[in-house]
Short mmCIF file of C-alpha atoms and ligand atoms in Angstrom, two decimals:
data_model
loop_
_atom_site.label_atom_id
_atom_site.label_comp_id
_atom_site.label_asym_id
_atom_site.label_seq_id
_atom_site.Cartn_x
_atom_site.Cartn_y
_atom_site.Cartn_z
CA MET Y 5 64.82 104.07 -8.79
CA LEU Y 6 63.04 106.73 -10.81
CA PRO Y 7 64.60 108.00 -14.03
CA LYS Y 8 66.12 111.51 -13.95
CA ARG Y 9 65.68 113.91 -16.79
CA LYS Y 10 67.97 116.78 -17.82
CA GLU Y 11 66.64 119.92 -16.17
CA THR Y 12 66.29 123.22 -17.96
CA ALA Y 13 66.00 126.48 -16.05
CA ASP Y 14 62.77 127.56 -17.68
CA ALA Y 15 59.95 125.23 -16.65
CA ALA Y 16 57.54 126.61 -19.24
CA ALA Y 17 60.02 125.82 -21.98
CA GLN Y 18 59.79 122.14 -21.13
CA SER Y 19 57.14 119.98 -22.72
CA PHE Y 20 53.66 120.03 -21.24
CA LEU Y 21 53.18 117.48 -18.48
CA PRO Y 22 49.60 116.13 -18.62
CA TYR Y 23 47.91 114.79 -15.47
CA GLY Y 24 47.70 111.34 -17.06
CA ARG Y 25 49.16 109.70 -20.13
CA GLN Y 26 49.87 106.30 -21.66
CA LEU Y 27 53.42 104.94 -21.92
CA ILE Y 28 53.75 103.25 -25.31
CA GLU Y 29 57.05 101.58 -26.19
CA GLU Y 30 58.43 99.98 -29.37
CA ASP Y 31 57.33 96.47 -28.40
CA ASP Y 32 53.75 97.73 -27.90
CA ILE Y 33 53.81 99.14 -31.42
CA ALA Y 34 55.26 95.88 -32.76
CA ALA Y 35 52.51 93.88 -31.01
CA VAL Y 36 49.78 96.01 -32.58
CA THR Y 37 51.43 95.84 -36.01
CA GLN Y 38 51.53 92.07 -35.73
CA ALA Y 39 47.83 91.96 -34.81
CA LEU Y 40 47.01 94.03 -37.89
CA LYS Y 41 48.51 91.27 -40.03
CA GLY Y 42 46.17 88.66 -38.50
CA ASP Y 43 42.94 87.36 -40.03
CA LEU Y 44 40.62 88.67 -37.34
CA LEU Y 45 40.69 92.31 -36.39
CA THR Y 46 37.60 92.16 -34.20
CA THR Y 47 37.10 89.12 -31.96
CA GLY Y 48 40.18 86.96 -32.57
CA PRO Y 49 42.60 84.87 -30.52
CA LEU Y 50 44.10 87.86 -28.71
CA VAL Y 51 40.82 88.64 -26.92
CA ASP Y 52 40.92 85.21 -25.33
CA ARG Y 53 44.61 85.52 -24.47
CA PHE Y 54 44.07 88.95 -22.96
CA GLU Y 55 41.19 87.65 -20.84
CA LYS Y 56 43.17 84.68 -19.54
CA THR Y 57 46.23 86.81 -18.76
CA LEU Y 58 44.18 89.44 -16.92
CA ALA Y 59 42.24 86.82 -14.94
CA GLY Y 60 45.56 85.20 -13.95
CA ILE Y 61 47.04 88.49 -12.79
CA VAL Y 62 44.10 89.50 -10.61
CA GLY Y 63 43.32 85.98 -9.39
CA ALA Y 64 39.82 85.68 -10.86
CA ALA Y 65 38.39 82.55 -12.49
CA GLU Y 66 37.55 84.49 -15.66
CA ALA Y 67 37.72 87.90 -17.27
CA VAL Y 68 35.42 89.16 -20.01
CA ALA Y 69 37.05 91.90 -22.06
CA CYS Y 70 35.01 94.64 -23.67
CA CYS Y 71 35.31 97.99 -25.42
CA ASN Y 72 35.64 100.27 -22.34
CA GLY Y 73 35.03 100.52 -18.60
CA THR Y 74 31.59 102.05 -19.06
CA ALA Y 75 30.49 99.04 -21.12
CA ALA Y 76 32.02 96.80 -18.43
CA LEU Y 77 29.84 98.50 -15.79
CA TYR Y 78 26.73 98.15 -17.95
CA MET Y 79 27.48 94.48 -18.70
CA ALA Y 80 27.97 93.88 -14.96
CA ALA Y 81 24.60 95.50 -14.23
CA ARG Y 82 22.91 93.36 -16.90
CA ALA Y 83 24.64 90.18 -15.74
CA LEU Y 84 23.29 90.75 -12.23
CA GLY Y 85 19.83 91.30 -13.69
CA LEU Y 86 19.54 94.93 -12.58
CA GLY Y 87 16.51 96.57 -14.15
CA PRO Y 88 13.42 98.65 -13.45
CA GLY Y 89 12.27 98.41 -9.84
CA HIS Y 90 15.84 97.79 -8.62
CA THR Y 91 18.14 100.02 -6.60
CA ALA Y 92 21.91 100.42 -6.76
CA VAL Y 93 24.13 102.23 -4.24
CA VAL Y 94 26.91 104.25 -5.89
CA PRO Y 95 29.42 106.54 -4.11
CA ALA Y 96 28.97 110.16 -5.14
CA LEU Y 97 32.70 110.68 -5.68
CA THR Y 98 33.27 108.83 -8.93
CA PHE Y 99 33.20 109.17 -12.67
CA LEU Y 100 29.66 109.50 -14.05
CA ALA Y 101 29.73 106.05 -15.61
CA THR Y 102 29.57 104.23 -12.25
CA ALA Y 103 26.07 105.65 -11.80
CA SER Y 104 24.97 105.94 -15.44
CA ALA Y 105 25.54 102.26 -16.25
CA PRO Y 106 23.25 100.69 -13.61
CA HIS Y 107 20.80 103.55 -14.11
CA LEU Y 108 20.61 102.95 -17.88
CA ALA Y 109 20.07 99.26 -17.11
CA GLY Y 110 16.90 100.44 -15.32
CA ALA Y 111 17.92 100.79 -11.65
CA GLU Y 112 17.44 103.87 -9.50
CA ILE Y 113 20.60 105.15 -7.86
CA VAL Y 114 21.07 105.86 -4.16
CA PHE Y 115 24.23 107.93 -3.76
CA ALA Y 116 26.53 107.17 -0.84
CA ASP Y 117 28.86 109.64 0.83
CA VAL Y 118 32.64 109.13 1.05
CA ASP Y 119 35.41 109.71 3.57
CA PRO Y 120 36.55 113.33 3.02
CA GLU Y 121 40.14 112.26 3.74
CA THR Y 122 40.41 109.37 1.26
CA GLY Y 123 37.50 109.80 -1.16
CA LEU Y 124 36.52 106.18 -0.45
CA MET Y 125 33.05 104.93 0.47
CA ARG Y 126 33.19 103.50 4.00
CA ALA Y 127 30.94 100.76 5.39
CA SER Y 128 29.18 103.48 7.42
CA ASP Y 129 28.53 105.50 4.23
CA PHE Y 130 27.06 102.38 2.61
CA GLU Y 131 24.83 101.78 5.64
CA ALA Y 132 23.63 105.40 5.61
CA ALA Y 133 22.77 105.09 1.91
CA LEU Y 134 20.83 101.88 2.56
CA ALA Y 135 18.85 103.69 5.25
CA ARG Y 136 17.77 106.20 2.55
CA ALA Y 137 16.94 103.46 0.01
CA PRO Y 138 13.41 102.18 -0.58
CA ARG Y 139 12.65 99.43 1.99
CA GLY Y 140 16.09 100.03 3.51
CA ARG Y 141 17.90 97.80 1.04
CA ALA Y 142 19.55 97.80 -2.40
CA ASP Y 143 19.95 95.19 -5.10
CA ALA Y 144 23.56 96.14 -5.85
CA VAL Y 145 26.40 98.31 -4.60
CA PHE Y 146 29.25 99.66 -6.75
CA PRO Y 147 32.21 100.52 -4.43
CA VAL Y 148 34.83 102.64 -6.23
CA HIS Y 149 38.53 102.14 -5.48
CA TYR Y 150 39.22 105.84 -5.86
CA ALA Y 151 42.70 106.86 -7.09
CA GLY Y 152 43.74 103.21 -6.82
CA GLN Y 153 43.21 102.72 -3.06
CA SER Y 154 40.97 99.81 -2.19
CA CYS Y 155 37.79 100.34 -0.19
CA ASP Y 156 37.40 98.16 2.89
CA MET Y 157 35.62 95.41 0.99
CA ALA Y 158 35.46 93.05 3.98
CA ALA Y 159 33.37 95.56 5.93
CA ILE Y 160 31.25 96.56 2.93
CA SER Y 161 30.56 92.94 1.95
CA GLU Y 162 29.46 92.03 5.47
CA ILE Y 163 26.67 94.60 5.24
CA ALA Y 164 25.88 93.67 1.63
CA ARG Y 165 25.56 89.98 2.51
CA ALA Y 166 23.12 90.74 5.34
CA LYS Y 167 20.95 92.74 2.91
CA GLU Y 168 21.32 90.37 -0.08
CA THR Y 169 23.00 93.14 -2.05
CA ARG Y 170 25.23 92.11 -4.96
CA ILE Y 171 28.66 93.78 -5.26
CA VAL Y 172 30.32 95.23 -8.37
CA GLU Y 173 33.71 96.74 -7.56
CA ASP Y 174 34.60 99.66 -9.82
CA ALA Y 175 38.35 99.13 -10.11
CA ALA Y 176 38.82 101.41 -13.13
CA HIS Y 177 41.56 103.09 -11.04
CA ALA Y 178 42.89 100.03 -9.23
CA LEU Y 179 44.48 97.51 -11.58
CA GLY Y 180 47.42 96.10 -9.59
CA THR Y 181 46.15 97.09 -6.13
CA LEU Y 182 46.16 94.49 -3.34
CA TRP Y 183 44.18 94.39 -0.09
CA LEU Y 184 45.67 93.09 3.14
CA GLY Y 185 43.13 90.60 4.50
CA GLU Y 186 42.47 89.77 8.15
CA ASP Y 187 44.67 86.66 7.92
CA GLY Y 188 47.58 88.63 6.47
CA ALA Y 189 46.96 87.41 2.92
CA LEU Y 190 47.26 89.96 0.10
CA LEU Y 191 44.13 89.82 -2.05
CA PRO Y 192 44.33 91.36 -5.52
CA VAL Y 193 41.54 93.75 -6.49
CA GLY Y 194 39.64 91.86 -9.19
CA ALA Y 195 39.75 88.45 -7.47
CA ASN Y 196 36.23 89.14 -6.13
CA ALA Y 197 37.22 87.81 -2.72
CA HIS Y 198 34.40 89.90 -1.21
CA GLY Y 199 32.08 90.52 -4.13
CA ASP Y 200 30.50 89.27 -7.33
CA LEU Y 201 32.12 91.24 -10.13
CA THR Y 202 34.95 93.74 -10.66
CA ILE Y 203 35.28 96.11 -13.59
CA PHE Y 204 38.45 97.64 -15.06
CA SER Y 205 39.13 100.40 -17.60
CA PHE Y 206 42.13 100.51 -19.90
CA HIS Y 207 41.66 104.10 -21.07
CA PRO Y 208 45.08 105.67 -21.82
CA VAL Y 209 45.26 107.58 -18.51
CA LYS Y 210 44.75 104.35 -16.55
CA THR Y 211 47.54 102.04 -15.36
CA ILE Y 212 47.69 100.20 -18.68
CA ALA Y 213 46.43 101.53 -22.01
CA MET Y 214 44.42 99.76 -24.69
CA GLY Y 215 43.20 102.80 -26.64
CA GLU Y 216 39.73 102.08 -25.37
CA GLY Y 217 39.21 98.90 -23.40
CA GLY Y 218 37.61 97.39 -20.34
CA ALA Y 219 36.93 94.10 -18.62
CA VAL Y 220 34.80 92.45 -15.97
CA THR Y 221 36.22 89.70 -13.77
CA ALA Y 222 34.01 87.00 -12.24
CA ASN Y 223 34.23 83.63 -10.52
CA ASP Y 224 30.66 82.41 -11.03
CA PRO Y 225 30.19 80.59 -14.38
CA GLY Y 226 26.56 81.79 -14.63
CA LEU Y 227 27.66 85.41 -14.33
CA VAL Y 228 30.43 84.83 -16.90
CA ARG Y 229 27.88 83.45 -19.34
CA ARG Y 230 25.62 86.46 -18.87
CA LEU Y 231 28.55 88.88 -19.25
CA ARG Y 232 29.45 87.25 -22.57
CA LEU Y 233 25.84 87.56 -23.75
CA ALA Y 234 25.72 91.22 -22.68
CA ARG Y 235 28.92 91.92 -24.62
CA ASN Y 236 27.48 90.61 -27.88
CA HIS Y 237 23.91 91.97 -28.35
CA GLU Y 238 22.53 89.36 -25.87
CA ILE Y 239 22.58 86.92 -28.83
CA VAL Y 240 21.97 83.34 -27.68
CA ARG Y 241 23.88 80.68 -29.64
CA ALA Y 242 23.90 77.78 -27.16
CA PRO Y 243 21.49 75.13 -28.56
CA ASP Y 244 20.39 74.02 -25.09
CA GLU Y 245 19.06 77.54 -24.47
CA PHE Y 246 17.00 77.89 -27.66
CA LEU Y 247 13.29 78.55 -27.12
CA ARG Y 248 12.05 77.81 -30.67
CA ALA Y 249 12.98 74.16 -31.17
CA ARG Y 250 11.21 73.80 -34.55
CA GLU Y 251 13.19 76.67 -36.08
CA ALA Y 252 16.40 75.95 -34.22
CA PHE Y 253 16.92 72.29 -35.08
CA GLY Y 254 16.97 70.55 -38.47
CA GLU Y 255 17.07 66.89 -39.54
CA GLY Y 256 18.75 64.61 -37.05
CA GLY Y 257 18.12 67.12 -34.28
CA GLN Y 258 21.19 69.19 -35.16
CA ALA Y 259 21.09 72.94 -34.48
CA ASN Y 260 20.80 74.88 -37.73
CA PRO Y 261 24.20 76.48 -38.47
CA TRP Y 262 22.83 79.98 -39.07
CA TYR Y 263 20.42 80.04 -36.19
CA TYR Y 264 20.52 82.29 -33.11
CA GLU Y 265 17.94 83.76 -30.76
CA LEU Y 266 17.35 86.99 -28.93
CA HIS Y 267 15.68 86.79 -25.54
CA ALA Y 268 16.37 90.43 -24.62
CA PRO Y 269 17.84 93.32 -26.64
CA GLY Y 270 21.49 94.24 -26.15
CA PHE Y 271 24.43 96.20 -27.54
CA ASN Y 272 27.76 95.49 -29.21
CA PHE Y 273 30.41 96.01 -26.50
CA ARG Y 274 33.09 93.82 -28.13
CA VAL Y 275 36.76 94.80 -28.04
CA PRO Y 276 38.94 94.38 -31.15
CA ASP Y 277 41.93 92.04 -31.32
CA ILE Y 278 44.04 95.11 -32.15
CA ASN Y 279 43.28 96.63 -28.74
CA CYS Y 280 43.94 93.31 -27.01
CA ALA Y 281 47.36 93.11 -28.70
CA LEU Y 282 48.21 96.42 -27.02
CA GLY Y 283 46.55 95.31 -23.78
CA LEU Y 284 48.59 92.09 -23.64
CA SER Y 285 51.83 93.92 -24.33
CA GLN Y 286 50.98 96.46 -21.60
CA LEU Y 287 49.89 93.81 -19.06
CA ALA Y 288 53.37 92.33 -19.32
CA LYS Y 289 54.65 95.67 -17.97
CA LEU Y 290 52.06 96.07 -15.22
CA ALA Y 291 54.48 95.35 -12.36
CA ARG Y 292 56.96 97.94 -13.69
CA PHE Y 293 54.23 100.55 -14.25
CA VAL Y 294 52.81 100.00 -10.74
CA HIS Y 295 56.31 100.25 -9.23
CA LEU Y 296 57.00 103.51 -11.09
CA ARG Y 297 53.67 104.99 -10.00
CA ARG Y 298 54.36 104.02 -6.37
CA LYS Y 299 57.82 105.59 -6.51
CA LEU Y 300 56.40 108.78 -8.03
CA ALA Y 301 53.72 108.93 -5.31
CA GLU Y 302 56.44 108.51 -2.65
CA ALA Y 303 58.49 111.28 -4.27
CA TYR Y 304 55.43 113.57 -4.23
CA ASP Y 305 54.75 112.70 -0.56
CA GLU Y 306 58.27 113.72 0.35
CA MET Y 307 58.52 116.85 -1.75
CA LEU Y 308 55.07 118.16 -0.87
CA ALA Y 309 55.38 117.54 2.90
CA PRO Y 310 56.68 121.10 3.55
CA LEU Y 311 53.52 122.53 1.94
CA ALA Y 312 51.31 121.18 4.75
CA PRO Y 313 48.83 122.10 6.15
CA LEU Y 314 47.83 124.23 3.11
CA LEU Y 315 48.33 121.24 0.83
CA ARG Y 316 48.00 117.66 2.02
CA PRO Y 317 48.17 114.37 0.15
CA LEU Y 318 45.29 111.92 0.16
CA ALA Y 319 44.93 110.10 3.49
CA ARG Y 320 46.07 106.50 3.20
CA GLU Y 321 43.96 103.39 3.64
CA LYS Y 322 46.54 101.35 5.55
CA ARG Y 323 45.42 97.94 4.32
CA SER Y 324 45.59 98.91 0.65
CA ALA Y 325 48.83 98.09 -1.19
CA THR Y 326 47.97 100.69 -3.76
CA ALA Y 327 48.72 100.86 -7.45
CA TRP Y 328 48.26 104.62 -7.72
CA HIS Y 329 46.22 105.76 -10.71
CA LEU Y 330 45.84 109.36 -9.53
CA TYR Y 331 47.80 111.56 -7.16
CA PRO Y 332 45.10 113.86 -5.75
CA VAL Y 333 46.08 116.46 -3.15
CA ARG Y 334 43.77 118.40 -0.88
CA ILE Y 335 44.32 122.15 -0.89
CA ASP Y 336 42.81 124.71 1.48
CA PHE Y 337 42.09 127.20 -1.29
CA ALA Y 338 40.48 129.74 1.08
CA ALA Y 339 43.55 129.83 3.33
CA ALA Y 340 45.81 129.98 0.26
CA GLU Y 341 43.69 132.87 -1.05
CA ILE Y 342 43.56 131.42 -4.52
CA ALA Y 343 40.68 129.97 -6.54
CA ARG Y 344 41.18 126.42 -7.82
CA GLY Y 345 40.52 127.46 -11.43
CA GLU Y 346 43.12 130.20 -11.15
CA LEU Y 347 45.70 127.79 -9.74
CA MET Y 348 44.96 125.29 -12.54
CA ARG Y 349 45.43 128.00 -15.17
CA MET Y 350 48.69 129.16 -13.55
CA LEU Y 351 50.03 125.61 -13.42
CA ALA Y 352 48.99 125.10 -17.05
CA SER Y 353 51.02 128.17 -17.97
CA ASP Y 354 53.93 126.47 -16.15
CA GLY Y 355 53.42 123.47 -18.44
CA ILE Y 356 51.67 121.35 -15.80
CA GLY Y 357 48.31 119.69 -16.37
CA THR Y 358 45.96 119.09 -13.43
CA GLN Y 359 42.41 117.79 -13.15
CA VAL Y 360 39.60 117.56 -10.62
CA HIS Y 361 38.36 114.05 -9.81
CA TYR Y 362 35.37 114.46 -9.50
CA VAL Y 363 32.35 116.76 -9.47
CA PRO Y 364 30.21 114.63 -7.10
CA VAL Y 365 27.71 112.79 -9.29
CA HIS Y 366 24.67 113.55 -7.08
CA ARG Y 367 25.27 117.25 -7.85
CA GLN Y 368 25.01 116.75 -11.62
CA PRO Y 369 21.82 118.42 -12.91
CA TYR Y 370 20.30 115.13 -14.12
CA TYR Y 371 20.61 113.34 -10.77
CA ALA Y 372 19.94 116.46 -8.68
CA ALA Y 373 16.62 116.93 -10.53
CA ARG Y 374 15.77 113.23 -10.18
CA TYR Y 375 16.71 112.69 -6.53
CA GLY Y 376 16.27 116.16 -5.01
CA GLY Y 377 18.60 118.21 -2.87
CA LEU Y 378 20.68 115.43 -1.34
CA ARG Y 379 23.61 116.67 0.77
CA LEU Y 380 26.66 114.45 1.09
CA PRO Y 381 29.13 116.42 3.21
CA GLY Y 382 32.11 114.07 2.81
CA ALA Y 383 31.98 114.06 -1.00
CA GLU Y 384 31.34 117.80 -1.08
CA GLU Y 385 34.23 118.59 1.25
CA PHE Y 386 36.52 116.35 -0.79
CA TYR Y 387 35.41 117.98 -4.04
CA ALA Y 388 35.98 121.49 -2.65
CA LYS Y 389 39.64 120.74 -1.93
CA THR Y 390 40.87 118.19 -4.42
CA LEU Y 391 43.30 118.62 -7.30
CA SER Y 392 44.95 115.73 -9.15
CA LEU Y 393 48.62 116.27 -10.01
CA PRO Y 394 50.39 114.59 -12.95
CA LEU Y 395 51.03 110.89 -12.39
CA HIS Y 396 51.99 108.43 -15.11
CA ALA Y 397 54.65 105.82 -15.76
CA GLY Y 398 56.51 108.02 -18.28
CA MET Y 399 57.34 110.65 -15.63
CA SER Y 400 60.72 111.20 -14.02
CA GLU Y 401 61.69 112.37 -10.54
CA ASP Y 402 62.55 115.74 -12.07
CA ASP Y 403 58.94 116.09 -13.19
CA VAL Y 404 57.85 115.69 -9.57
CA VAL Y 405 60.45 118.27 -8.47
CA ARG Y 406 59.10 120.64 -11.10
CA VAL Y 407 55.44 120.17 -10.05
CA ALA Y 408 56.30 120.60 -6.35
CA ALA Y 409 58.30 123.78 -7.07
CA ALA Y 410 55.50 125.26 -9.21
CA LEU Y 411 52.91 124.51 -6.52
CA LYS Y 412 55.07 126.09 -3.83
CA ARG Y 413 55.55 129.22 -5.93
CA ARG Y 414 51.92 129.53 -7.04
CA LEU Y 415 50.61 128.97 -3.50
CA GLY Y 416 52.96 131.71 -2.27
CA LEU Y 417 54.84 129.39 0.12
C1 LIG R 12 35.93 105.26 -11.64
C2 LIG R 12 35.66 105.04 -13.11
N1 LIG R 12 34.72 104.19 -13.48
C3 LIG R 12 34.45 103.94 -14.78
C4 LIG R 12 35.14 104.59 -15.79
C5 LIG R 12 34.76 104.33 -17.21
O1 LIG R 12 35.81 103.81 -17.96
P1 LIG R 12 35.96 104.10 -19.52
O2 LIG R 12 36.46 105.49 -19.68
O3 LIG R 12 36.93 103.06 -19.98
O4 LIG R 12 34.60 103.91 -20.13
C6 LIG R 12 36.14 105.49 -15.46
C7 LIG R 12 36.90 106.16 -16.51
O5 LIG R 12 37.32 107.26 -16.45
C8 LIG R 12 36.41 105.74 -14.07
O6 LIG R 12 37.36 106.62 -13.70
#
């Protein structure tokens, strides 16, 4: 059941409804306050607890928490050894960071198209991108579980395996999503059942909020070790890895207590204990938040159905048991005789926030100049039509009624 809220006649008089927002409750505040009384505000015991809890929820051997999803992507790229001379396939319909992170690690990006109905990269889109890549292969692929729906990882991983391409799932949108496997088993996104690494973001508009926060999940101990190095300046502290034995070890062969080594430069991507206190408190509510988001998506589906074919919800990937992060709709703006910007401004004046996810990354001036006039019709068609409506766990059914009514009125239906 979704909560109801008292309706007022004047929609604009109600508080502004953003497209995404955190839901912070008293126990979240208490958890953070408690963390502030601890000895360690940066890397303390809550980081470890957060990592273990997250890994348990998504069914991964380990999770490495970090300061945001962008850092998680960069750490993943570094852990896989991506660098100059390497190639990574990234779907064009994503947030910039999915491409920027492997690119800043040194790789060149080959953008893949997406399904114009779901916004997801299909196996065929991945194959077409590989055909455009140097030597017809890539070192890594970063499938994005757009809006929370899972890509068909079984199909994507089959191609990746044949080409020795490593897989980093960008699940910034998909904490809590499950994939229905061939054998009927439900596989959580993050378990890496079909890939090497999965990244998450805990930005306040995501399914759980940590202020800023991110994580990478992995099953391979070697990758976990490299992720932990990448999080902390690439500083090596394990004595068996030291290269300078004479400096590293003192009398009796013991490692000198102050000593550490750098074998490659890195950044500080650590996450504070304070954020993990919030993250842990929020993870305990994940099932409720996912349920609320699903119910809100169902309410939208029902209330927006009469607006078809002018406005249609995202097509569904049937094997994805989706934890919805976004509720994007596809609008035929030409047929509606309204510009998207105009509709967004009108809805804002009705007290309703909307957003466009995303300007396809290959069209950004930096990548367009670097990789030339690439055309990706699926991503471009999706971009031309999409508009994300408000969706967050603090919303009520009345909020959905209000958004649907405003859309109907503003589209002249
Ligand atoms: C698909 C995707 N990947 C990566 C990120 C980066 O996450 P963060 O904002 O935590 O750095 C985001 C965040 O918006 C995202 O939507």
